[in-house]
């Protein structure tokens, strides 16, 4: 159709850019988008599972109401099992151990090919994202824990390995401002007072609101407003404010006046920086030009300048680090946009893990394990449950098999080299065998580790080809 083209491996970007009219596809995309809005990740998993469920349920050709009742019961079996202590495909996430947390972040970043990351880069960024996340966790835990902010600073057309994390906040400043940044007014050797303004300090009359302005003869509005700004400047100097940050524009004369009195000024920071600035310093955004309350001021431990590649930054160092800056680099603008989304997704996954410190096994093992569990349950279900659902055991088993095959379809998508996919008869994990293997070989000679890496071929396991007929077992 022409127009804007985007290369992406993010479900949110793909589905957001599609024009969908078919009612079934509308339901499917809405399902995936709802999942992404809640959990940020695993849109592809949801899409494959949903489509496989629709296809497999259509093949058994039962009445829709029967399939719906049985599949709802199967879903409740899955969720109850995943929530239970007996679940064999979930692990506890220990925040004293970096290994599991790194694996979680890496699983998000490595599954987004449009980020164009090699293994070394994915490992480096996984460490940075985790480090940045840990900096946003408060040192003292109270009843209502409020996490800090990780601000992503863009640096495009540079090496991914140049990416780094700074505790505190980086605000880009022009090179011309570097020379006139220091010294600065300090309350003490370790305290710099800061004022944060959310209104324009440009002297523009359009910012004073609606209504009639009465001007006496011979009075210049511009001079009157500038006098008011300079009076504000005097108050800030008297209150020993060392840093003034404004969301919008600061009048050049006010800037010069403050800088002459050793007050650093930064303007045009934008609305997105207001919350992290407030959280970092304890400042309350000021929305008035007169009678500024000293309780609105925040404080910093120190101020420094940092130069990174071709950019210059003012580094705001807080007393208690809850805000950090992730300088994110990538080869080009499109790859950078993808990487930013992936890093934000990984951060959200970590935040969800604080609420519920549990993770599922990767590499297809959760899907194949859960499929084995469902098949076994369908053969041992009490007659009373079948009566309550109002279906025969055969109907239940056929729908359960379609449900299990749909889970296994997700696992099968992880095999990209036309190899054979196996599952073991003990844990129900996913195993991949390279294509072109000799027909007279034992499976144990061809497999090393399962998809998630927990099981090895040293455990005297028996294997079978995935989705082949086998006796149901309890994994």
XYZ file of C-alpha atoms in Angstrom:
475
model
C 0.000 0.000 0.000
C 3.034 2.283 0.326
C 3.735 4.701 3.154
C 5.590 4.047 6.400
C 7.430 0.716 6.690
C 8.545 -0.766 9.998
C 10.656 -3.842 10.667
C 9.562 -5.281 14.006
C 9.372 -8.467 16.043
C 7.048 -6.956 18.673
C 3.465 -8.237 18.672
C 2.164 -4.876 19.921
C 3.712 -3.043 16.935
C 2.628 -5.688 14.407
C -1.000 -5.945 15.517
C -1.291 -2.194 16.080
C -0.353 -1.614 12.434
C -2.839 -4.068 10.907
C -6.296 -3.216 9.613
C -8.450 -6.239 10.531
C -12.082 -6.734 9.465
C -12.736 -10.485 9.830
C -14.721 -11.043 13.069
C -12.725 -14.130 14.157
C -9.428 -12.357 13.563
C -10.731 -9.366 15.513
C -11.376 -11.618 18.527
C -7.958 -13.278 18.187
C -6.042 -9.990 17.900
C -8.034 -8.475 20.787
C -7.071 -11.505 22.891
C -3.380 -11.113 22.092
C -3.416 -7.334 22.600
C -5.150 -7.731 25.957
C -2.465 -10.221 27.026
C 0.318 -7.818 25.949
C -1.291 -4.876 27.778
C -1.269 -6.894 31.016
C 2.031 -8.759 30.751
C 4.022 -6.849 28.045
C 5.520 -10.061 26.638
C 4.553 -13.409 25.033
C 2.233 -12.054 22.339
C 3.523 -14.667 19.866
C 2.868 -17.477 22.382
C -0.709 -16.238 22.854
C -1.323 -15.875 19.109
C -0.041 -19.382 18.257
C -1.990 -20.938 21.146
C -5.254 -19.142 20.248
C -5.021 -20.006 16.540
C -4.106 -23.637 17.324
C -7.060 -23.962 19.704
C -9.471 -22.689 17.034
C -8.042 -25.030 14.359
C -7.855 -28.132 16.579
C -11.333 -27.618 18.022
C -12.769 -27.234 14.515
C -11.245 -30.567 13.449
C -13.079 -32.619 16.115
C -16.390 -31.215 14.841
C -18.311 -31.176 18.154
C -21.054 -28.734 19.086
C -19.540 -25.401 20.095
C -21.230 -25.461 23.522
C -19.673 -28.873 24.305
C -16.184 -27.742 23.299
C -16.598 -24.530 25.311
C -17.675 -26.316 28.521
C -14.863 -28.881 28.313
C -12.151 -26.368 27.371
C -13.191 -24.117 30.291
C -12.743 -27.068 32.626
C -9.357 -27.848 31.044
C -8.326 -24.232 31.519
C -9.239 -24.394 35.218
C -7.181 -27.621 35.523
C -4.188 -25.807 33.983
C -4.423 -22.705 36.159
C -5.005 -24.710 39.356
C -1.989 -26.878 38.552
C 0.236 -23.889 37.711
C -0.727 -22.237 41.018
C -0.136 -25.389 43.081
C 3.062 -26.263 44.953
C 3.072 -29.617 43.115
C 3.516 -27.915 39.712
C 6.498 -29.416 37.898
C 7.073 -26.649 35.343
C 7.426 -23.579 37.550
C 10.319 -22.351 39.672
C 10.604 -19.811 42.475
C 12.475 -16.638 41.606
C 15.010 -15.939 44.353
C 15.942 -12.249 44.469
C 19.152 -13.197 46.296
C 20.300 -14.944 43.120
C 21.129 -13.050 39.949
C 21.033 -16.154 37.717
C 17.242 -16.617 37.445
C 16.584 -12.880 37.091
C 19.177 -12.644 34.303
C 17.573 -15.615 32.538
C 14.187 -13.864 32.670
C 15.557 -10.666 31.120
C 17.597 -12.584 28.541
C 14.524 -14.598 27.473
C 12.747 -11.331 26.613
C 15.634 -9.663 24.750
C 16.815 -12.772 22.889
C 13.310 -13.473 21.539
C 13.181 -10.164 19.610
C 15.254 -10.661 16.419
C 14.513 -7.158 15.068
C 16.686 -5.783 17.917
C 19.602 -7.243 15.903
C 21.515 -8.437 18.984
C 24.235 -11.050 18.951
C 24.821 -13.270 22.005
C 27.434 -10.989 23.612
C 25.228 -7.917 23.162
C 22.151 -9.706 24.549
C 24.139 -10.762 27.626
C 25.519 -7.237 28.139
C 22.090 -5.590 27.841
C 20.452 -8.216 30.084
C 22.939 -7.308 32.812
C 22.302 -3.562 32.327
C 18.491 -3.914 32.396
C 18.696 -5.991 35.574
C 21.131 -3.543 37.192
C 18.855 -0.613 36.293
C 15.827 -2.441 37.706
C 17.582 -3.229 40.997
C 18.473 0.465 41.376
C 14.735 1.317 41.323
C 13.920 -0.909 44.334
C 13.760 1.011 47.672
C 16.312 0.080 50.341
C 13.682 0.173 53.081
C 10.531 -1.894 52.523
C 7.269 -0.398 53.742
C 3.646 -1.529 53.423
C 3.135 0.128 50.043
C 6.350 -0.229 48.069
C 6.713 2.331 45.268
C 9.348 1.430 42.680
C 11.534 4.120 41.183
C 12.032 4.936 37.516
C 14.466 3.839 34.844
C 14.813 6.616 32.251
C 16.051 5.437 28.851
C 18.452 7.886 27.177
C 18.680 7.390 23.382
C 22.046 7.195 21.608
C 21.548 5.983 18.041
C 24.064 4.869 15.403
C 26.466 3.602 18.085
C 27.593 0.151 19.288
C 25.215 -1.748 21.581
C 28.218 -2.559 23.818
C 28.599 1.185 24.556
C 25.299 1.104 26.478
C 25.635 1.728 30.221
C 23.702 2.564 33.410
C 24.096 5.620 35.647
C 22.503 5.857 39.114
C 20.547 9.115 39.200
C 19.297 11.129 36.253
C 21.044 12.322 33.099
C 19.688 15.470 31.434
C 21.159 16.395 28.065
C 22.609 19.915 27.914
C 24.159 21.854 25.001
C 27.954 22.076 24.846
C 27.743 25.852 25.345
C 26.270 25.312 28.824
C 29.103 23.039 30.010
C 31.486 25.935 30.629
C 29.049 27.926 32.802
C 27.719 25.049 34.894
C 29.934 25.263 37.994
C 30.437 26.293 40.774
C 26.957 25.991 42.258
C 25.233 27.180 45.466
C 25.262 24.436 48.107
C 23.368 24.246 51.386
C 26.147 21.927 52.626
C 28.963 19.899 51.086
C 26.517 17.049 50.333
C 23.280 18.960 49.670
C 22.153 21.020 46.683
C 18.660 22.502 46.832
C 16.522 22.203 43.682
C 13.359 23.928 42.406
C 11.213 22.205 39.773
C 8.788 24.323 37.694
C 5.956 22.877 35.596
C 4.945 26.275 34.134
C 6.701 28.459 31.591
C 9.212 30.977 32.971
C 9.514 32.675 29.581
C 7.387 35.700 30.473
C 4.890 34.789 27.748
C 1.508 36.320 28.601
C -0.357 33.466 26.922
C 0.475 31.325 29.971
C -1.503 33.413 32.490
C -4.863 31.893 31.505
C -8.236 33.191 30.284
C -9.753 36.561 31.153
C -9.198 40.297 30.774
C -5.881 41.960 31.587
C -6.125 45.589 32.773
C -2.979 47.558 31.981
C -2.438 51.069 33.388
C -1.246 53.798 31.038
C 2.520 53.879 30.573
C 3.089 50.361 31.955
C 4.975 47.848 29.812
C 3.607 44.342 30.233
C 6.902 42.749 29.168
C 8.857 44.762 31.754
C 6.297 44.007 34.481
C 6.455 40.266 33.821
C 10.273 40.312 33.676
C 10.345 42.157 37.030
C 8.145 39.427 38.466
C 10.509 36.741 37.079
C 13.552 38.519 38.541
C 11.802 38.781 41.928
C 11.255 35.031 41.722
C 14.968 34.673 40.958
C 15.875 36.715 44.058
C 13.703 34.484 46.249
C 15.346 31.343 44.818
C 18.814 32.795 45.505
C 17.837 33.827 49.055
C 16.487 30.297 49.662
C 19.909 28.910 48.572
C 18.506 27.036 45.561
C 21.390 25.703 43.459
C 19.487 24.101 40.565
C 16.369 25.308 38.735
C 14.722 22.871 36.312
C 11.781 23.936 34.146
C 9.450 21.756 32.078
C 9.064 24.583 29.573
C 11.152 27.694 28.729
C 13.138 30.002 31.049
C 13.512 33.666 30.029
C 17.133 34.443 28.938
C 17.376 37.366 31.399
C 16.249 35.159 34.324
C 18.733 32.474 33.215
C 21.580 35.003 33.124
C 20.604 36.496 36.513
C 20.492 33.074 38.188
C 23.747 31.883 36.592
C 25.519 35.061 37.756
C 24.551 34.016 41.290
C 25.854 30.418 40.846
C 22.446 28.821 40.151
C 22.361 26.214 37.345
C 19.318 26.407 35.059
C 17.913 23.687 32.796
C 14.784 24.249 30.720
C 12.661 22.389 28.117
C 12.994 19.058 29.953
C 9.470 18.027 28.858
C 6.567 16.473 30.709
C 8.004 12.919 30.632
C 10.902 13.944 32.904
C 8.763 15.612 35.573
C 7.822 12.447 37.469
C 11.361 10.991 37.662
C 12.740 14.423 38.646
C 10.169 14.732 41.414
C 10.819 11.174 42.581
C 14.593 11.619 42.458
C 14.791 14.867 44.442
C 11.557 15.029 46.444
C 10.635 18.283 44.647
C 7.013 19.293 44.223
C 6.387 20.816 40.773
C 5.818 24.584 41.188
C 2.999 26.151 39.156
C 3.230 29.790 40.346
C 5.529 32.788 39.749
C 5.105 34.263 43.220
C 5.101 33.168 46.862
C 6.967 29.910 46.237
C 6.838 27.759 49.368
C 10.240 26.409 50.511
C 8.503 23.052 51.160
C 8.325 22.591 47.363
C 12.106 22.381 47.048
C 13.918 19.096 46.664
C 17.536 18.177 47.241
C 20.447 16.426 45.530
C 23.658 14.939 46.839
C 25.777 16.212 43.960
C 25.889 17.454 40.361
C 28.381 16.427 37.693
C 28.786 16.714 33.959
C 29.126 13.562 31.839
C 30.150 13.313 28.187
C 29.009 10.259 26.258
C 29.901 9.824 22.590
C 28.877 13.212 21.122
C 26.380 14.168 23.841
C 26.809 16.149 27.060
C 24.742 15.545 30.177
C 24.170 17.036 33.593
C 24.237 14.111 36.035
C 21.857 14.566 38.990
C 23.093 12.374 41.848
C 20.473 11.760 44.557
C 20.857 10.978 48.264
C 18.864 7.769 47.817
C 18.993 6.114 44.385
C 15.498 5.255 43.152
C 15.893 6.709 39.675
C 18.529 5.654 37.170
C 19.419 6.382 33.560
C 19.990 3.645 30.996
C 22.029 4.956 28.057
C 20.810 2.719 25.259
C 22.767 2.409 22.009
C 22.006 0.574 18.776
C 23.086 0.544 15.144
C 20.227 2.515 13.609
C 16.973 4.223 14.534
C 14.660 1.299 13.735
C 16.758 -1.226 15.669
C 16.964 1.268 18.558
C 13.156 1.660 18.669
C 12.830 -2.134 18.870
C 15.475 -2.375 21.581
C 13.818 0.320 23.689
C 10.506 -1.578 23.569
C 12.247 -4.846 24.445
C 14.057 -3.284 27.441
C 10.803 -1.749 28.718
C 9.133 -5.165 28.339
C 11.921 -6.856 30.301
C 11.631 -4.230 33.051
C 7.864 -4.827 33.273
C 8.410 -8.601 33.512
C 10.774 -8.008 36.454
C 8.219 -5.731 38.130
C 5.559 -8.449 37.785
C 8.021 -10.929 39.300
C 8.212 -8.830 42.478
C 4.427 -9.222 42.878
C 4.564 -12.949 42.164
C 8.107 -14.373 42.370
C 7.465 -17.354 40.125
C 8.609 -18.216 36.602
C 7.787 -20.965 34.120
C 10.380 -23.167 32.414
C 11.371 -21.999 28.936
C 12.470 -23.793 25.791
C 9.052 -25.408 25.188
C 9.232 -27.520 28.381
C 6.274 -25.826 30.121
C 4.013 -26.434 27.117
C 4.923 -30.124 26.654
C 4.828 -30.791 30.417
C 1.386 -29.177 30.714
C 0.122 -31.139 27.683
C 1.215 -34.415 29.344
C -0.509 -33.375 32.561
C -3.795 -32.581 30.744
C -3.782 -35.875 28.803
C -3.236 -37.857 32.001
C -6.009 -35.951 33.819
C -8.467 -36.607 30.987
C -8.040 -40.385 31.512
C -8.437 -40.252 35.302
C -11.299 -37.746 35.582
C -14.103 -38.883 37.975
C -17.476 -39.717 36.407
C -19.129 -37.072 38.604
C -17.144 -34.310 36.880
C -18.145 -35.600 33.428
C -21.766 -35.603 34.553
C -21.486 -32.008 35.796
C -19.993 -30.903 32.454
C -22.641 -32.991 30.631
C -20.302 -34.841 28.243
C -18.995 -38.369 27.659
C -15.451 -39.466 28.539
C -14.654 -39.852 24.829
C -15.769 -36.292 24.125
C -13.711 -35.007 27.041
C -10.603 -36.914 25.937
C -10.862 -35.705 22.328
C -11.187 -32.061 23.409
C -8.343 -32.567 25.925
C -6.166 -33.998 23.156
C -6.946 -30.983 20.921
C -6.122 -28.687 23.873
C -2.820 -30.529 24.510
C -1.894 -30.478 20.812
C -2.430 -26.707 20.810
C 0.047 -26.330 23.681
C 2.492 -28.593 21.840
C 2.096 -26.456 18.674
C 3.662 -23.548 20.586
C 6.626 -25.750 21.571
C 7.003 -27.014 17.968
C 7.478 -23.436 16.761
C 10.778 -23.327 18.673
C 12.302 -25.869 16.254
C 13.635 -23.870 13.303
C 15.953 -26.432 11.656
C 13.499 -29.163 10.579
C 14.748 -31.422 13.374
C 12.748 -34.059 15.240
C 10.960 -33.008 18.436
C 10.777 -35.466 21.316
C 9.276 -35.523 24.781
C 10.449 -37.696 27.662
C 8.098 -40.050 29.513
C 9.070 -38.915 33.020
C 9.085 -35.086 33.147
C 7.272 -34.373 29.882
C 9.998 -31.939 28.765
C 10.828 -30.759 25.234
C 13.840 -32.268 23.432
C 15.144 -31.383 19.977
C 17.130 -33.674 17.653
C 19.013 -32.286 14.651
C 17.794 -33.329 11.226
C 19.653 -35.994 9.228
C 20.311 -38.377 12.131
C 20.952 -42.116 11.418
C 17.825 -44.298 11.709
C 19.550 -46.936 13.871
C 20.576 -44.506 16.654
C 19.123 -44.466 20.156
C 17.451 -41.219 21.222
C 19.845 -41.016 24.191
C 22.770 -40.766 21.754
C 21.196 -37.801 19.961
C 19.944 -35.576 22.797
C 22.029 -33.721 25.378
C 19.697 -31.428 27.324
C 16.014 -30.569 27.240
C 14.762 -27.182 26.024
C 14.959 -25.484 29.436
C 18.292 -27.138 30.266
C 17.242 -28.741 33.572
C 17.140 -32.372 32.347
C 20.040 -34.197 30.671
C 20.431 -37.502 28.817
C 22.236 -38.949 31.867
C 18.945 -39.508 33.724
C 17.931 -42.840 32.080
C 14.862 -41.380 30.411
C 12.621 -42.809 27.704
C 11.656 -40.574 24.796
C 8.866 -40.519 22.255
C 8.180 -38.306 19.237
C 6.016 -35.347 20.255
C 2.306 -35.696 19.364
C 2.681 -39.427 18.657
C 0.388 -41.973 20.326
C 1.654 -42.971 23.772
C 0.232 -44.104 27.116
C -0.734 -41.074 29.276
C 1.525 -40.575 32.313
C 1.791 -38.237 35.294
C 4.727 -35.897 34.573
